[in-house]
CSV table of C-alpha atoms in Angstrom, one decimal:
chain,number,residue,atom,x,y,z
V,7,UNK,CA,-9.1,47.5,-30.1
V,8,UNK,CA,-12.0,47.4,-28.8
V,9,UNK,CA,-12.5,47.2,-24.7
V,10,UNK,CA,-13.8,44.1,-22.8
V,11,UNK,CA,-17.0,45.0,-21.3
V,12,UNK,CA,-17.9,43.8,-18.2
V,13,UNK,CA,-21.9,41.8,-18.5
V,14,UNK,CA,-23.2,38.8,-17.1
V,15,UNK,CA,-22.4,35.8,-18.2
V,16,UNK,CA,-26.3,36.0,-19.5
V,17,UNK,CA,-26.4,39.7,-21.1
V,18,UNK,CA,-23.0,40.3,-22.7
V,19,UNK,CA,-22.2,39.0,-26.3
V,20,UNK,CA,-19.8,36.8,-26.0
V,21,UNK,CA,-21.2,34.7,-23.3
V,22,UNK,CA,-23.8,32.2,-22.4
V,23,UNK,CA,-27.4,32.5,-22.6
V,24,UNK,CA,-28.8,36.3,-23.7
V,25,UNK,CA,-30.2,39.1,-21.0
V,26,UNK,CA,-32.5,37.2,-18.3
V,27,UNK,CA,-35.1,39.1,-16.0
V,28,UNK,CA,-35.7,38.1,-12.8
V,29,UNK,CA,-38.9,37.6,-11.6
V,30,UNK,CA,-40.3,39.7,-8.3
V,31,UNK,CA,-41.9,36.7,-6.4
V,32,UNK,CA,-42.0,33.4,-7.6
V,33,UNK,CA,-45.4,31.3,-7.0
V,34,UNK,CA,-45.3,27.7,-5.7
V,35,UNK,CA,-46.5,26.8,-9.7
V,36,UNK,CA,-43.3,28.9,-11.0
V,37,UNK,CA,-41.5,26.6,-8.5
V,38,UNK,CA,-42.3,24.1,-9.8
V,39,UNK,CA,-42.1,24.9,-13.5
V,40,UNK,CA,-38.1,25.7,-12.4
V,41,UNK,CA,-37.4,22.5,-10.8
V,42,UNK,CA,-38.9,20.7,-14.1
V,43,UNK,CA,-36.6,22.8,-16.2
V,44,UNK,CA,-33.8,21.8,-14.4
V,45,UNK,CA,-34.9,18.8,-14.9
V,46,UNK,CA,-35.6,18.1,-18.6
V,47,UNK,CA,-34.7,21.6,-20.2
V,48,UNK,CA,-36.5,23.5,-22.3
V,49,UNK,CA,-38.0,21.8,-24.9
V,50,UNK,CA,-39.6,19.3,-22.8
V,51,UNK,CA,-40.7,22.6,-20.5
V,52,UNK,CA,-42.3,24.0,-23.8
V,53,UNK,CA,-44.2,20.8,-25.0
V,54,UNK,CA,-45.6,20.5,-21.2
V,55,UNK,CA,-46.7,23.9,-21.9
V,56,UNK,CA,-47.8,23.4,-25.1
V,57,UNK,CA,-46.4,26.5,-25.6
V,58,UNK,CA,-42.8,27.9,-26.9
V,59,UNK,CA,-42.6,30.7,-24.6
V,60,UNK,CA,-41.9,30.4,-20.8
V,61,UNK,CA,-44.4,31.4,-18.4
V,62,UNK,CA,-44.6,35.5,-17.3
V,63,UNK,CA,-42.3,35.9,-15.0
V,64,UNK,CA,-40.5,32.2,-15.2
V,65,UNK,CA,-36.7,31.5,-16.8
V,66,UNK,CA,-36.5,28.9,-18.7
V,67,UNK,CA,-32.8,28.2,-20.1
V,68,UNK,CA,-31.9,25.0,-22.4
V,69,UNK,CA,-30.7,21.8,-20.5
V,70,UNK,CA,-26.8,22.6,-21.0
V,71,UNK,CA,-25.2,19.9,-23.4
V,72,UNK,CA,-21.5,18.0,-22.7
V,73,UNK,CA,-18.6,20.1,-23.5
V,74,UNK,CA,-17.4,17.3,-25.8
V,75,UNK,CA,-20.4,18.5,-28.2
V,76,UNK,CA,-20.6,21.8,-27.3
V,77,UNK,CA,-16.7,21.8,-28.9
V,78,UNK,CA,-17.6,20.0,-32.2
V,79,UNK,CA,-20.5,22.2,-32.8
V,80,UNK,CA,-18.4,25.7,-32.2
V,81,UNK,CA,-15.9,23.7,-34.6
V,82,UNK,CA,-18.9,23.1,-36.9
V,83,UNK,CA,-20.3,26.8,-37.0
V,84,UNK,CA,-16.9,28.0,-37.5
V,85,UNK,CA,-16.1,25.6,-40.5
V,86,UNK,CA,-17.1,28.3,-43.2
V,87,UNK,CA,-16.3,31.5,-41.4
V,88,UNK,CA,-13.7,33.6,-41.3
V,89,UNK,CA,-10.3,32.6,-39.9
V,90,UNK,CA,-7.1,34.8,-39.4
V,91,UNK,CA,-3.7,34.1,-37.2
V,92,UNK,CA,-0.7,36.2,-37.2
V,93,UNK,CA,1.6,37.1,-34.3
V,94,UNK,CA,0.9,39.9,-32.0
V,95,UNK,CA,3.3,42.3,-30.7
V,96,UNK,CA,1.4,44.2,-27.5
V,97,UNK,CA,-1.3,43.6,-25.3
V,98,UNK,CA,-2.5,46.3,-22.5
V,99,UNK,CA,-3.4,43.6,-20.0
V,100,UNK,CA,0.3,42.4,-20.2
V,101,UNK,CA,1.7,45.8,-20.2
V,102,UNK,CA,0.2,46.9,-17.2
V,103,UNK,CA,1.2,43.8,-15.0
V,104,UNK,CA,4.7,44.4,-16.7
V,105,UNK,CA,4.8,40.9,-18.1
V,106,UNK,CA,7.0,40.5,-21.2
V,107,UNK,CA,5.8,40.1,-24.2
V,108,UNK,CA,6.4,36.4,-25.5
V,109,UNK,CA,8.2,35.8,-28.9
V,110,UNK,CA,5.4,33.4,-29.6
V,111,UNK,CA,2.2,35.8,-29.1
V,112,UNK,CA,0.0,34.6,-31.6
V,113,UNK,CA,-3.7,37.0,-32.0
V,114,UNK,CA,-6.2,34.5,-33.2
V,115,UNK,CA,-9.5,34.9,-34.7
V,116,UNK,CA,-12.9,33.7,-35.6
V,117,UNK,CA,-16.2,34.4,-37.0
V,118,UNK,CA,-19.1,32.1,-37.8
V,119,UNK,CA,-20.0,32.6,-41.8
V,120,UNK,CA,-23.3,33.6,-40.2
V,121,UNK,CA,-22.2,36.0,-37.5
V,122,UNK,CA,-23.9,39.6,-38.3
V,123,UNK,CA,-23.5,42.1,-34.9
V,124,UNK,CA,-25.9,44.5,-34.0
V,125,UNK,CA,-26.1,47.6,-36.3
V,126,UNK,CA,-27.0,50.3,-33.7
V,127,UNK,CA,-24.9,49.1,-30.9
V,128,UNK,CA,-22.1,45.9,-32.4
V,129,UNK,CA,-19.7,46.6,-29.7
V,130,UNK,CA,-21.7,46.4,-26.9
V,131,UNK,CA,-25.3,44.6,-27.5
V,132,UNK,CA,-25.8,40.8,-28.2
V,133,UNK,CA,-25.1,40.2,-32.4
V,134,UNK,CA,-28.0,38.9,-34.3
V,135,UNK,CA,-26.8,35.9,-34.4
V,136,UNK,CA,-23.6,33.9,-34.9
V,137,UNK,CA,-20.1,34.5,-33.2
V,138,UNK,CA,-17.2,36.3,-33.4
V,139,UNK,CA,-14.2,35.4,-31.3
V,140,UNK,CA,-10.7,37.1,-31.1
V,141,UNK,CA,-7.8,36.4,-27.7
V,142,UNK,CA,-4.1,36.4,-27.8
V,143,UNK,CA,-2.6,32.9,-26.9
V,144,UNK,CA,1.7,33.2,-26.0
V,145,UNK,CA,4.3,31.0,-25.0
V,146,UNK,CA,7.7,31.8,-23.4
V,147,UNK,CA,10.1,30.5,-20.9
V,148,UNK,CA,8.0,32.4,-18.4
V,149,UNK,CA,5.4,30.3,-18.8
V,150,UNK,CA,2.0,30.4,-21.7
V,151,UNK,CA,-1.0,32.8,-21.3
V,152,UNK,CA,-4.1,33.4,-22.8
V,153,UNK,CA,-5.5,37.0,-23.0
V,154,UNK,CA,-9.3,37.5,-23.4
V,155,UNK,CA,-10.0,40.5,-25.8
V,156,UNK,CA,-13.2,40.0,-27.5
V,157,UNK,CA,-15.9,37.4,-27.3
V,158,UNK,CA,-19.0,37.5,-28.8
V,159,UNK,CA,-22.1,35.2,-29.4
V,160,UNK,CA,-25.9,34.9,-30.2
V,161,UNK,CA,-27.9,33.6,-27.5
V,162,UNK,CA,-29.5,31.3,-29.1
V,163,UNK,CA,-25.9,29.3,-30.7
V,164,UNK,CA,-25.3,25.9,-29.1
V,165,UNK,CA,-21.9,26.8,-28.1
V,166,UNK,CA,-20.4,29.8,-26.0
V,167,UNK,CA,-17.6,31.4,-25.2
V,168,UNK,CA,-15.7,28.4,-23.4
V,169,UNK,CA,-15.8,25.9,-26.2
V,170,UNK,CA,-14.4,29.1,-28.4
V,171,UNK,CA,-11.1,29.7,-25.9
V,172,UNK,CA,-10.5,25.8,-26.0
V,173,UNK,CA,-10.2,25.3,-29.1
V,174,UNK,CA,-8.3,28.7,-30.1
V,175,UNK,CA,-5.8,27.3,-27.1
V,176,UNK,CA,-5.4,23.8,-29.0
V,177,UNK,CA,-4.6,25.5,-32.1
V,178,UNK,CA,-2.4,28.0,-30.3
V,179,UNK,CA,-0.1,25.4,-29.0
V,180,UNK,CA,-0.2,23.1,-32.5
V,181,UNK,CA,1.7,26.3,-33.8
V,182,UNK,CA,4.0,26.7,-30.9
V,183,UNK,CA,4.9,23.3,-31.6
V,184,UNK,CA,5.1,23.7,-35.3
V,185,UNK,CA,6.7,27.1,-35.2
V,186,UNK,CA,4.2,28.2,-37.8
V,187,UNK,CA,1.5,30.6,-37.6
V,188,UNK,CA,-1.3,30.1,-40.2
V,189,UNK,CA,-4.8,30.8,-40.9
V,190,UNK,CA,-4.4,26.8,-42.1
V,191,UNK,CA,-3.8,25.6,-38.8
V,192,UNK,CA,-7.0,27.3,-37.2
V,193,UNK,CA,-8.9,25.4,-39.8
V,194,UNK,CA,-7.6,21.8,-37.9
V,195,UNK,CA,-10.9,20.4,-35.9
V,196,UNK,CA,-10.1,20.3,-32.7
V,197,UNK,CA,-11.6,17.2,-31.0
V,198,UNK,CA,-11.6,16.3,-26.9
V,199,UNK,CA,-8.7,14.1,-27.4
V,200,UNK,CA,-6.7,17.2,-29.3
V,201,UNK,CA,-6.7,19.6,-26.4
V,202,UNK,CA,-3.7,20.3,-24.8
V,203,UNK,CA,-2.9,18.8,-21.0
V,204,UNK,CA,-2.7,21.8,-19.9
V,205,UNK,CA,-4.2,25.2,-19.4
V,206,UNK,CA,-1.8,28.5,-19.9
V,207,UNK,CA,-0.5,29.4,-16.3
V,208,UNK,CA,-2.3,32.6,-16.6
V,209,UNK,CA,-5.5,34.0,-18.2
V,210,UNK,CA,-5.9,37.8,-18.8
V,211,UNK,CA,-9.1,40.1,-19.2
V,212,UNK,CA,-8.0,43.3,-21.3
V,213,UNK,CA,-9.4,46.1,-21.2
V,214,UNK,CA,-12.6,46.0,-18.2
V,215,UNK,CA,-14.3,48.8,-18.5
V,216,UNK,CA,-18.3,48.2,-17.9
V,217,UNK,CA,-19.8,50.6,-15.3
V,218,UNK,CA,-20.4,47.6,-13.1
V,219,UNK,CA,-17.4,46.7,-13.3
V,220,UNK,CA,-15.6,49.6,-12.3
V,221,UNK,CA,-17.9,49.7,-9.5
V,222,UNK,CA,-17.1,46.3,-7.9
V,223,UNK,CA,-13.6,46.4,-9.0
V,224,UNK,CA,-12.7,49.6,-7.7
V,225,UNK,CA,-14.2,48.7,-4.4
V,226,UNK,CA,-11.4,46.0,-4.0
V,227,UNK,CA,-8.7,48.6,-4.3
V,228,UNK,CA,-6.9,49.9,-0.8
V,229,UNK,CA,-6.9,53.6,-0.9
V,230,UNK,CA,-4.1,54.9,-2.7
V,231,UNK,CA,-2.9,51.0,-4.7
V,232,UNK,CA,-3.5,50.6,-8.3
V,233,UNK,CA,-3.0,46.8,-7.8
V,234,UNK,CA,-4.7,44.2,-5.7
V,235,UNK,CA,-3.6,40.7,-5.5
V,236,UNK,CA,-5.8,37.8,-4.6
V,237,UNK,CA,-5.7,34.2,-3.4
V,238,UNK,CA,-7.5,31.3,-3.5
V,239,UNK,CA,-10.7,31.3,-0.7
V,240,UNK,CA,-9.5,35.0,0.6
V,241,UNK,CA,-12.4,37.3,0.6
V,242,UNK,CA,-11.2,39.4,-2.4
V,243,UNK,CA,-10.9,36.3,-4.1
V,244,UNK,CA,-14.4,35.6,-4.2
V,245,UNK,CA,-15.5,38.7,-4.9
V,246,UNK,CA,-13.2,38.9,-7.8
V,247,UNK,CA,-14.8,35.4,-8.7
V,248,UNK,CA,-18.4,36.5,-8.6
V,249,UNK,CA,-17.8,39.6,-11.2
V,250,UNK,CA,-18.8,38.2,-14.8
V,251,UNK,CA,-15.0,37.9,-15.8
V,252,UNK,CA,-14.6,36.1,-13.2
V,253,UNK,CA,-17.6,33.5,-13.5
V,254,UNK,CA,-16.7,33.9,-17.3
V,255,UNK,CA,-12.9,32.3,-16.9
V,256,UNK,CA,-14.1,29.9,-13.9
V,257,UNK,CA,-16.4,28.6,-17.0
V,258,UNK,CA,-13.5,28.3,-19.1
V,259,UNK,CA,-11.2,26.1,-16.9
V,260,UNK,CA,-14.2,23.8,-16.0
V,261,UNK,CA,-15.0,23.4,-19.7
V,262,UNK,CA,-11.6,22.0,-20.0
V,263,UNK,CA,-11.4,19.8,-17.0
V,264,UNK,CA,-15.2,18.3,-18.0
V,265,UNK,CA,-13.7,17.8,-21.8
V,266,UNK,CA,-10.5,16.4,-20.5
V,267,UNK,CA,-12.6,14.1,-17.9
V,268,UNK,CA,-10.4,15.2,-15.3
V,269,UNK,CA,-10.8,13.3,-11.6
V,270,UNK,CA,-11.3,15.8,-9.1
V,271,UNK,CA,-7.8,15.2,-7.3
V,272,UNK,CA,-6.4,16.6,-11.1
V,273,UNK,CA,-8.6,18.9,-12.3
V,274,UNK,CA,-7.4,22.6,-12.8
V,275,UNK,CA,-8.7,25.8,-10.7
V,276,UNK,CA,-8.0,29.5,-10.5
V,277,UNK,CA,-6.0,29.4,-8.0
V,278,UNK,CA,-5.4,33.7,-7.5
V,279,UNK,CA,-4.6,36.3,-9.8
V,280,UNK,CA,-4.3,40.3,-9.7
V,281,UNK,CA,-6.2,43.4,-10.6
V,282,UNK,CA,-4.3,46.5,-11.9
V,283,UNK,CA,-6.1,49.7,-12.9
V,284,UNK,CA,-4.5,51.9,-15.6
V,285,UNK,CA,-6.1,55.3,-16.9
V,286,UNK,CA,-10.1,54.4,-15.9
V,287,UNK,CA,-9.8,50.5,-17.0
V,288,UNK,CA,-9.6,47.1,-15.1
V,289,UNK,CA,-6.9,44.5,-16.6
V,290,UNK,CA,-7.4,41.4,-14.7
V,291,UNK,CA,-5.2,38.2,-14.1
V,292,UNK,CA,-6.2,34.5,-13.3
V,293,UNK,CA,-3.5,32.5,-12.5
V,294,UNK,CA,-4.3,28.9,-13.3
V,295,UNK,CA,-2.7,25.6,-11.5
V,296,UNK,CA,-3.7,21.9,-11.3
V,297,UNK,CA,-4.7,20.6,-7.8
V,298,UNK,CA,-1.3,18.6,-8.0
V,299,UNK,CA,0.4,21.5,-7.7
């Protein structure tokens, strides 16, 4: 099984928009070009330019669409990929917080018909294009969790890595419900009004092991622990939220409020979570509640 690398939400595969370089000063004009971006996106940014690459030294990302239509078009891509489903029977993450293992784990996974990784590099460089999505979903009476395994996507494909966990969680809880675990049941569009009320009570990374990672990870640790807990607003918290995995699984429960159209006084947040470090690597824990709680 391959580790979970820890990128930027913009460099690693199975997240949002492919590597970005920051500029080293940025000139009233590239001010200005940023604020039109913003703006109107980047095809309009382009046709101003007349032009269909950005200006030296200037990011120009694509206006982000509603996760309503980001969800049917990661549904779409997926339609003539490959599917698979079967239960699972161990995950490191959950081992090393010592949380059973649920009778209904269920290891779910997709790939776009046109997803083709990167020859020299497939487990740790952006593919050439397409997807390829693979997380363990469970249900017990402990509660339901979602464990993050491996996630990756093209740049340049109008969905990420969000819209893939929503609807593998949809379909994760149609075969709780159903008792059945088939490839079939993956193959079920999942539309805004399919997802499930809720989020699982806890979201788990597996497997962190990027050199930045360790680095900012390990920082958090008191000297001699091997676990760190964390709460919502303290100042590990937020340092925990600023990593990619964090940013990465904020993205994901905001995805699902947005699709949900969830008022604010409802709307779901990461509420705390753990870090536990087991023989060099980083499993992390997000625990998830609604603001009613």
């Amino acid at each position: 099984m391959r580790a979970h690398d820890e990128r930027s939400d913009h460099t690693r595969p199975g997240h949002r928009n492919g590597t970005r370089h920051s500029a080293s000063a940025t000139s009233a004009a590239q001010t200005g070009l940023l604020a039109l971006q913003r703006s109107i996106g980047n095809a309009a940014v382009g046709a101003a330019l007349g032009r269909e690459r950005p200006a030296r030294g200037v990011t120009v990302q694509r206006a982000r669409r509603p996760a309503g239509e980001r969800l049917e078009t990661y549904v779409g891509a997926m339609e003539k990929g490959m599917r698979s489903s079967g239960k699972a029977r161990r995950s490191p993450a959950l081992t090393a917080f010592g949380r059973p293992i649920p009778a209904n784990l269920v290891d779910l996974e997709e790939e776009s018909a046109n997803y083709m990784p990167d020859p020299d590099n497939p487990q740790g460089n952006v593919p050439k294009a397409g997807g390829r999505f693979e997380n363990l979903y469970g249900q017990d009476e402990e509660g339901t969790l979602a464990v993050m395994m491996e996630n990756y996507r093209n740049p340049e494909e109008e969905y990420t890595a969000s819209e893939a966990f929503i609807h593998q969680w949809s379909r994760a809880v149609a075969m709780f419900n159903a008792n059945a675990f088939s490839k079939a049941m993956l193959k079920v569009p999942t539309k805004p009004e399919d997802v499930p009320d809720r989020l699982p009570d806890s979201i788990f990374r597996q497997n962190v092991s990027g050199p930045a990672a360790k680095k900012t990870l390990g920082d958090l640790f008191p000297e001699g622990s091997d676990t760190v807990t964390f709460q919502e607003n303290d100042p590990t918290y937020e340092k925990v939220l600023a990593t990619v995995n964090g940013k990465s699984t904020k993205n994901m429960v905001s995805t699902f409020n947005e699709i949900k159209e969830l008022p604010d006084a409802r709307k779901f947040r990461i509420s705390g979570g753990a870090i536990t470090r087991v023989q060099g690597n980083f499993q992390l824990r997000f625990d998830v509640t609604d603001r009613t709680a």
